[in-house]
PDB file of C-alpha atoms in Angstrom:
ATOM      1  CA  MET A 412     146.470  81.473  67.665  1.00 44.00           C
ATOM      2  CA  ARG A 413     143.391  80.001  66.042  1.00 40.00           C
ATOM      3  CA  SER A 414     141.455  80.117  69.349  1.00 39.00           C
ATOM      4  CA  VAL A 415     142.302  83.817  69.843  1.00 36.00           C
ATOM      5  CA  SER A 416     141.019  84.536  66.332  1.00 37.00           C
ATOM      6  CA  ALA A 417     137.809  82.654  67.072  1.00 36.00           C
ATOM      7  CA  VAL A 418     137.273  84.609  70.287  1.00 34.00           C
ATOM      8  CA  LEU A 419     137.924  87.921  68.542  1.00 33.00           C
ATOM      9  CA  PHE A 420     135.559  86.967  65.724  1.00 35.00           C
ATOM     10  CA  ALA A 421     132.820  85.991  68.213  1.00 37.00           C
ATOM     11  CA  LEU A 422     133.303  89.246  70.100  1.00 36.00           C
ATOM     12  CA  PHE A 423     133.185  91.253  66.857  1.00 38.00           C
ATOM     13  CA  ALA A 424     130.096  89.368  65.674  1.00 37.00           C
ATOM     14  CA  GLY A 425     128.360  90.097  68.987  1.00 37.00           C
ATOM     15  CA  ILE A 426     129.137  93.799  68.725  1.00 36.00           C
ATOM     16  CA  VAL A 427     127.910  93.935  65.121  1.00 35.00           C
ATOM     17  CA  SER A 428     124.781  92.023  66.096  1.00 34.00           C
ATOM     18  CA  ALA A 429     124.046  94.509  68.888  1.00 36.00           C
ATOM     19  CA  ILE A 430     124.555  97.440  66.509  1.00 34.00           C
ATOM     20  CA  VAL A 431     122.460  95.941  63.724  1.00 35.00           C
ATOM     21  CA  SER A 432     119.745  94.622  66.034  1.00 34.00           C
ATOM     22  CA  PRO A 433     119.904  96.514  69.355  1.00 35.00           C
ATOM     23  CA  SER A 434     116.446  95.394  70.444  1.00 35.00           C
ATOM     24  CA  HIS A 435     117.551  91.754  70.251  1.00 34.00           C
ATOM     25  CA  ALA A 436     120.640  92.478  72.334  1.00 33.00           C
ATOM     26  CA  LEU A 437     118.588  94.401  74.870  1.00 34.00           C
ATOM     27  CA  SER A 438     115.881  91.768  74.987  1.00 45.00           C
ATOM     28  CA  GLN A 439     118.429  89.107  75.973  1.00 43.00           C
ATOM     29  CA  SER A 440     119.641  91.122  78.986  1.00 49.00           C
ATOM     30  CA  GLY A 441     116.085  92.256  79.725  1.00 60.00           C
ATOM     31  CA  MET A 442     114.950  88.644  79.700  1.00 61.00           C
ATOM     32  CA  ALA A 443     117.645  87.670  82.211  1.00 62.00           C
ATOM     33  CA  ALA A 444     116.709  90.585  84.476  1.00 84.00           C
ATOM     34  CA  THR A 445     113.017  89.653  84.291  1.00 84.00           C
ATOM     35  CA  GLU A 446     113.782  86.023  85.123  1.00 86.00           C
ATOM     36  CA  ASP A 447     115.823  87.175  88.135  1.00 90.00           C
ATOM     37  CA  LEU A 448     112.934  89.351  89.336  1.00 93.00           C
ATOM     38  CA  ALA A 449     110.482  86.460  88.962  1.00 91.00           C
ATOM     39  CA  GLN A 450     112.740  84.152  90.951  1.00 90.00           C
ATOM     40  CA  ARG A 451     113.211  86.685  93.769  1.00 93.00           C
ATOM     41  CA  ALA A 452     109.513  87.587  94.002  1.00 95.00           C
ATOM     42  CA  ASP A 453     106.921  85.899  96.196  1.00 95.00           C
ATOM     43  CA  VAL A 454     104.141  87.393  94.069  1.00 96.00           C
ATOM     44  CA  VAL A 455     103.971  88.275  90.381  1.00 96.00           C
ATOM     45  CA  VAL A 456     100.673  89.681  89.112  1.00 97.00           C
ATOM     46  CA  VAL A 457      99.205  91.454  86.118  1.00 97.00           C
ATOM     47  CA  GLY A 458      96.513  93.963  86.997  1.00 97.00           C
ATOM     48  CA  LYS A 459      95.148  97.457  87.260  1.00 98.00           C
ATOM     49  CA  VAL A 460      96.079  99.983  89.935  1.00 98.00           C
ATOM     50  CA  THR A 461      92.784 100.878  91.603  1.00 98.00           C
ATOM     51  CA  GLU A 462      94.086 103.012  94.464  1.00 97.00           C
ATOM     52  CA  VAL A 463      97.226 104.805  95.594  1.00 96.00           C
ATOM     53  CA  ARG A 464      96.824 105.894  99.221  1.00 96.00           C
ATOM     54  CA  SER A 465      99.640 107.989 100.683  1.00 96.00           C
ATOM     55  CA  GLU A 466     100.217 108.748 104.359  1.00 94.00           C
ATOM     56  CA  TRP A 467     102.805 110.373 106.561  1.00 94.00           C
ATOM     57  CA  SER A 468     105.075 108.355 108.808  1.00 91.00           C
ATOM     58  CA  GLY A 469     104.427 108.809 112.548  1.00 89.00           C
ATOM     59  CA  ASP A 470     106.990 111.624 112.810  1.00 93.00           C
ATOM     60  CA  ARG A 471     105.865 113.220 109.491  1.00 89.00           C
ATOM     61  CA  GLY A 472     109.402 112.714 108.198  1.00 90.00           C
ATOM     62  CA  ARG A 473     108.463 110.506 105.257  1.00 92.00           C
ATOM     63  CA  ILE A 474     105.569 109.712 102.986  1.00 94.00           C
ATOM     64  CA  TYR A 475     104.585 106.104 102.356  1.00 94.00           C
ATOM     65  CA  SER A 476     102.038 104.794  99.871  1.00 96.00           C
ATOM     66  CA  ASN A 477      99.893 101.688  99.728  1.00 97.00           C
ATOM     67  CA  VAL A 478      99.081 100.703  96.160  1.00 98.00           C
ATOM     68  CA  THR A 479      96.116  98.425  95.523  1.00 98.00           C
ATOM     69  CA  VAL A 480      96.320  96.345  92.347  1.00 98.00           C
ATOM     70  CA  GLN A 481      93.178  94.557  91.126  1.00 98.00           C
ATOM     71  CA  VAL A 482      94.588  91.249  89.869  1.00 97.00           C
ATOM     72  CA  ASP A 483      93.730  90.168  86.323  1.00 96.00           C
ATOM     73  CA  GLU A 484      96.278  87.356  86.185  1.00 95.00           C
ATOM     74  CA  HIS A 485      98.402  85.556  88.777  1.00 95.00           C
ATOM     75  CA  ILE A 486     101.813  84.449  87.580  1.00 95.00           C
ATOM     76  CA  LYS A 487     103.258  83.552  90.988  1.00 94.00           C
ATOM     77  CA  GLY A 488     101.881  83.458  94.507  1.00 92.00           C
ATOM     78  CA  ASP A 489      98.438  82.956  96.051  1.00 88.00           C
ATOM     79  CA  ASP A 490      96.070  82.841  93.086  1.00 87.00           C
ATOM     80  CA  SER A 491      92.977  83.249  95.270  1.00 90.00           C
ATOM     81  CA  GLN A 492      93.656  86.944  95.892  1.00 90.00           C
ATOM     82  CA  GLN A 493      91.538  89.332  93.841  1.00 96.00           C
ATOM     83  CA  SER A 494      93.808  92.233  94.759  1.00 96.00           C
ATOM     84  CA  VAL A 495      97.200  92.839  96.321  1.00 97.00           C
ATOM     85  CA  VAL A 496      98.497  95.821  98.274  1.00 97.00           C
ATOM     86  CA  ILE A 497     102.043  96.956  97.594  1.00 97.00           C
ATOM     87  CA  ALA A 498     103.821  99.207 100.118  1.00 96.00           C
ATOM     88  CA  THR A 499     106.176 101.821  98.627  1.00 95.00           C
ATOM     89  CA  LEU A 500     108.229 104.771  99.755  1.00 93.00           C
ATOM     90  CA  GLY A 501     107.104 108.160  98.514  1.00 93.00           C
ATOM     91  CA  GLY A 502     103.841 109.651  97.391  1.00 93.00           C
ATOM     92  CA  GLU A 503     101.896 112.885  97.629  1.00 92.00           C
ATOM     93  CA  ILE A 504      99.786 114.368 100.405  1.00 92.00           C
ATOM     94  CA  ASP A 505      98.123 117.800 100.261  1.00 89.00           C
ATOM     95  CA  GLY A 506     100.465 119.043  97.535  1.00 90.00           C
ATOM     96  CA  VAL A 507     103.596 117.753  99.277  1.00 90.00           C
ATOM     97  CA  GLY A 508     105.345 115.112  97.201  1.00 89.00           C
ATOM     98  CA  GLU A 509     108.184 112.804  98.009  1.00 89.00           C
ATOM     99  CA  VAL A 510     109.994 110.837  95.276  1.00 90.00           C
ATOM    100  CA  TYR A 511     112.753 108.273  95.717  1.00 89.00           C
ATOM    101  CA  SER A 512     115.064 107.346  92.874  1.00 88.00           C
ATOM    102  CA  HIS A 513     114.959 103.717  91.741  1.00 89.00           C
ATOM    103  CA  THR A 514     111.591 103.220  93.439  1.00 91.00           C
ATOM    104  CA  ALA A 515     108.587 102.064  91.448  1.00 93.00           C
ATOM    105  CA  ARG A 516     105.899 104.718  91.009  1.00 94.00           C
ATOM    106  CA  PHE A 517     102.255 103.875  90.429  1.00 96.00           C
ATOM    107  CA  LYS A 518      99.283 105.783  89.008  1.00 95.00           C
ATOM    108  CA  THR A 519      95.607 105.016  89.461  1.00 96.00           C
ATOM    109  CA  ASN A 520      94.102 103.141  86.466  1.00 97.00           C
ATOM    110  CA  GLU A 521      97.542 102.085  85.236  1.00 97.00           C
ATOM    111  CA  GLN A 522      97.862  98.520  83.895  1.00 97.00           C
ATOM    112  CA  VAL A 523     100.944  96.893  85.439  1.00 97.00           C
ATOM    113  CA  ILE A 524     102.959  93.771  86.041  1.00 96.00           C
ATOM    114  CA  VAL A 525     104.369  93.765  89.566  1.00 97.00           C
ATOM    115  CA  PHE A 526     107.106  91.598  91.069  1.00 97.00           C
ATOM    116  CA  ALA A 527     106.840  91.760  94.878  1.00 97.00           C
ATOM    117  CA  ALA A 528     108.163  90.018  97.967  1.00 97.00           C
ATOM    118  CA  ALA A 529     107.071  90.158 101.596  1.00 96.00           C
ATOM    119  CA  ASP A 530     109.302  92.124 103.970  1.00 95.00           C
ATOM    120  CA  ARG A 531     109.862  91.276 107.667  1.00 95.00           C
ATOM    121  CA  GLN A 532     106.514  92.795 108.623  1.00 93.00           C
ATOM    122  CA  GLY A 533     104.714  90.837 105.905  1.00 94.00           C
ATOM    123  CA  LEU A 534     104.167  93.880 103.677  1.00 95.00           C
ATOM    124  CA  LEU A 535     104.571  93.329  99.950  1.00 97.00           C
ATOM    125  CA  ARG A 536     107.365  95.450  98.478  1.00 96.00           C
ATOM    126  CA  VAL A 537     108.408  95.770  94.847  1.00 97.00           C
ATOM    127  CA  VAL A 538     111.434  93.593  94.054  1.00 96.00           C
ATOM    128  CA  GLY A 539     114.251  95.221  92.103  1.00 93.00           C
ATOM    129  CA  GLY A 540     113.285  98.850  92.596  1.00 91.00           C
ATOM    130  CA  ASP A 541     111.694 100.542  89.604  1.00 91.00           C
ATOM    131  CA  GLU A 542     112.494  97.511  87.404  1.00 93.00           C
ATOM    132  CA  GLY A 543     110.053  95.420  89.458  1.00 95.00           C
ATOM    133  CA  LYS A 544     107.054  97.251  88.033  1.00 95.00           C
ATOM    134  CA  LEU A 545     106.319  97.159  84.323  1.00 95.00           C
ATOM    135  CA  THR A 546     103.639  99.181  82.567  1.00 95.00           C
ATOM    136  CA  VAL A 547     101.241  97.466  80.168  1.00 96.00           C
ATOM    137  CA  THR A 548     100.071  99.634  77.266  1.00 95.00           C
ATOM    138  CA  LYS A 549      97.920  99.100  74.203  1.00 93.00           C
ATOM    139  CA  ASP A 550      99.653  99.262  70.823  1.00 92.00           C
ATOM    140  CA  GLU A 551      97.460 101.590  68.754  1.00 91.00           C
ATOM    141  CA  SER A 552      98.340  99.990  65.416  1.00 91.00           C
ATOM    142  CA  THR A 553      97.801  96.340  66.418  1.00 91.00           C
ATOM    143  CA  GLY A 554      95.493  96.647  69.431  1.00 92.00           C
ATOM    144  CA  LEU A 555      97.761  94.259  71.368  1.00 93.00           C
ATOM    145  CA  GLN A 556      98.586  94.794  75.008  1.00 95.00           C
ATOM    146  CA  MET A 557     102.344  95.382  75.200  1.00 95.00           C
ATOM    147  CA  VAL A 558     104.791  95.166  78.101  1.00 93.00           C
ATOM    148  CA  ALA A 559     107.082  98.196  78.296  1.00 80.00           C
ATOM    149  CA  ASP A 560     106.276  98.907  74.618  1.00 75.00           C
ATOM    150  CA  ARG A 561     108.451  96.001  73.458  1.00 84.00           C
ATOM    151  CA  GLU A 562     106.718  92.625  73.856  1.00 91.00           C
ATOM    152  CA  PRO A 563     103.123  91.365  73.660  1.00 95.00           C
ATOM    153  CA  LEU A 564     101.674  90.729  77.119  1.00 95.00           C
ATOM    154  CA  THR A 565     100.674  87.148  76.258  1.00 94.00           C
ATOM    155  CA  ALA A 566     104.236  86.229  75.195  1.00 93.00           C
ATOM    156  CA  PHE A 567     105.709  87.948  78.246  1.00 92.00           C
ATOM    157  CA  THR A 568     103.422  86.202  80.748  1.00 93.00           C
ATOM    158  CA  SER A 569     103.960  82.852  79.019  1.00 92.00           C
ATOM    159  CA  ARG A 570     107.722  83.261  79.404  1.00 90.00           C
ATOM    160  CA  LEU A 571     107.290  84.267  83.067  1.00 91.00           C
ATOM    161  CA  ARG A 572     105.155  81.210  83.767  1.00 91.00           C
ATOM    162  CA  SER A 573     107.933  79.001  82.349  1.00 89.00           C
ATOM    163  CA  VAL A 574     110.477  80.649  84.658  1.00 87.00           C
ATOM    164  CA  VAL A 575     108.228  80.196  87.695  1.00 88.00           C
ATOM    165  CA  GLN A 576     107.500  76.540  86.804  1.00 86.00           C
ATOM    166  CA  ALA A 577     111.207  75.822  86.385  1.00 84.00           C
ATOM    167  CA  GLN A 578     111.876  77.427  89.778  1.00 80.00           C
ATOM    168  CA  ASN A 579     109.138  75.332  91.396  1.00 76.00           C
ATOM    169  CA  HIS A 580     110.643  72.132  89.974  1.00 74.00           C
ATOM    170  CA  ARG A 581     114.079  73.003  91.395  1.00 74.00           C
ATOM    171  CA  GLU A 582     112.709  73.610  94.905  1.00 66.00           C
TER     172      GLU A 582
END
């Protein structure tokens, strides 16, 4: 009976902790998701979107976009590249837009962190759908660059580097 009480207490304490400090509870699951993305990606970069070029498929049935990211920092992958091109579904051409749910969307001049992996044709694609692209913003009160408005960029990239190093040691 004592073990059941301990389990119930731990469960209750976890629920109370999540209610009292929801950002801590979310950051734990967010951290696990980010680590998973980093492990699945061939390339992880921090940079600025310099171009979003959309084009029709051959049969004009779909719109595809190529997103060029000027790399400021390499977390994983070939660190000699000054830019990477990410292929995505969707985009806009001549006022015709196509949007896919759970697909990362990019805007020119946006600061981003991108988790990408090469597909069968060698094109880089965002890993994890829309979760594989994070926006970097500037906190107006502190002046710090923040990832998804919740964590300083320097802390986030430091944590990512640790995940990538641990993965490299296991391989």
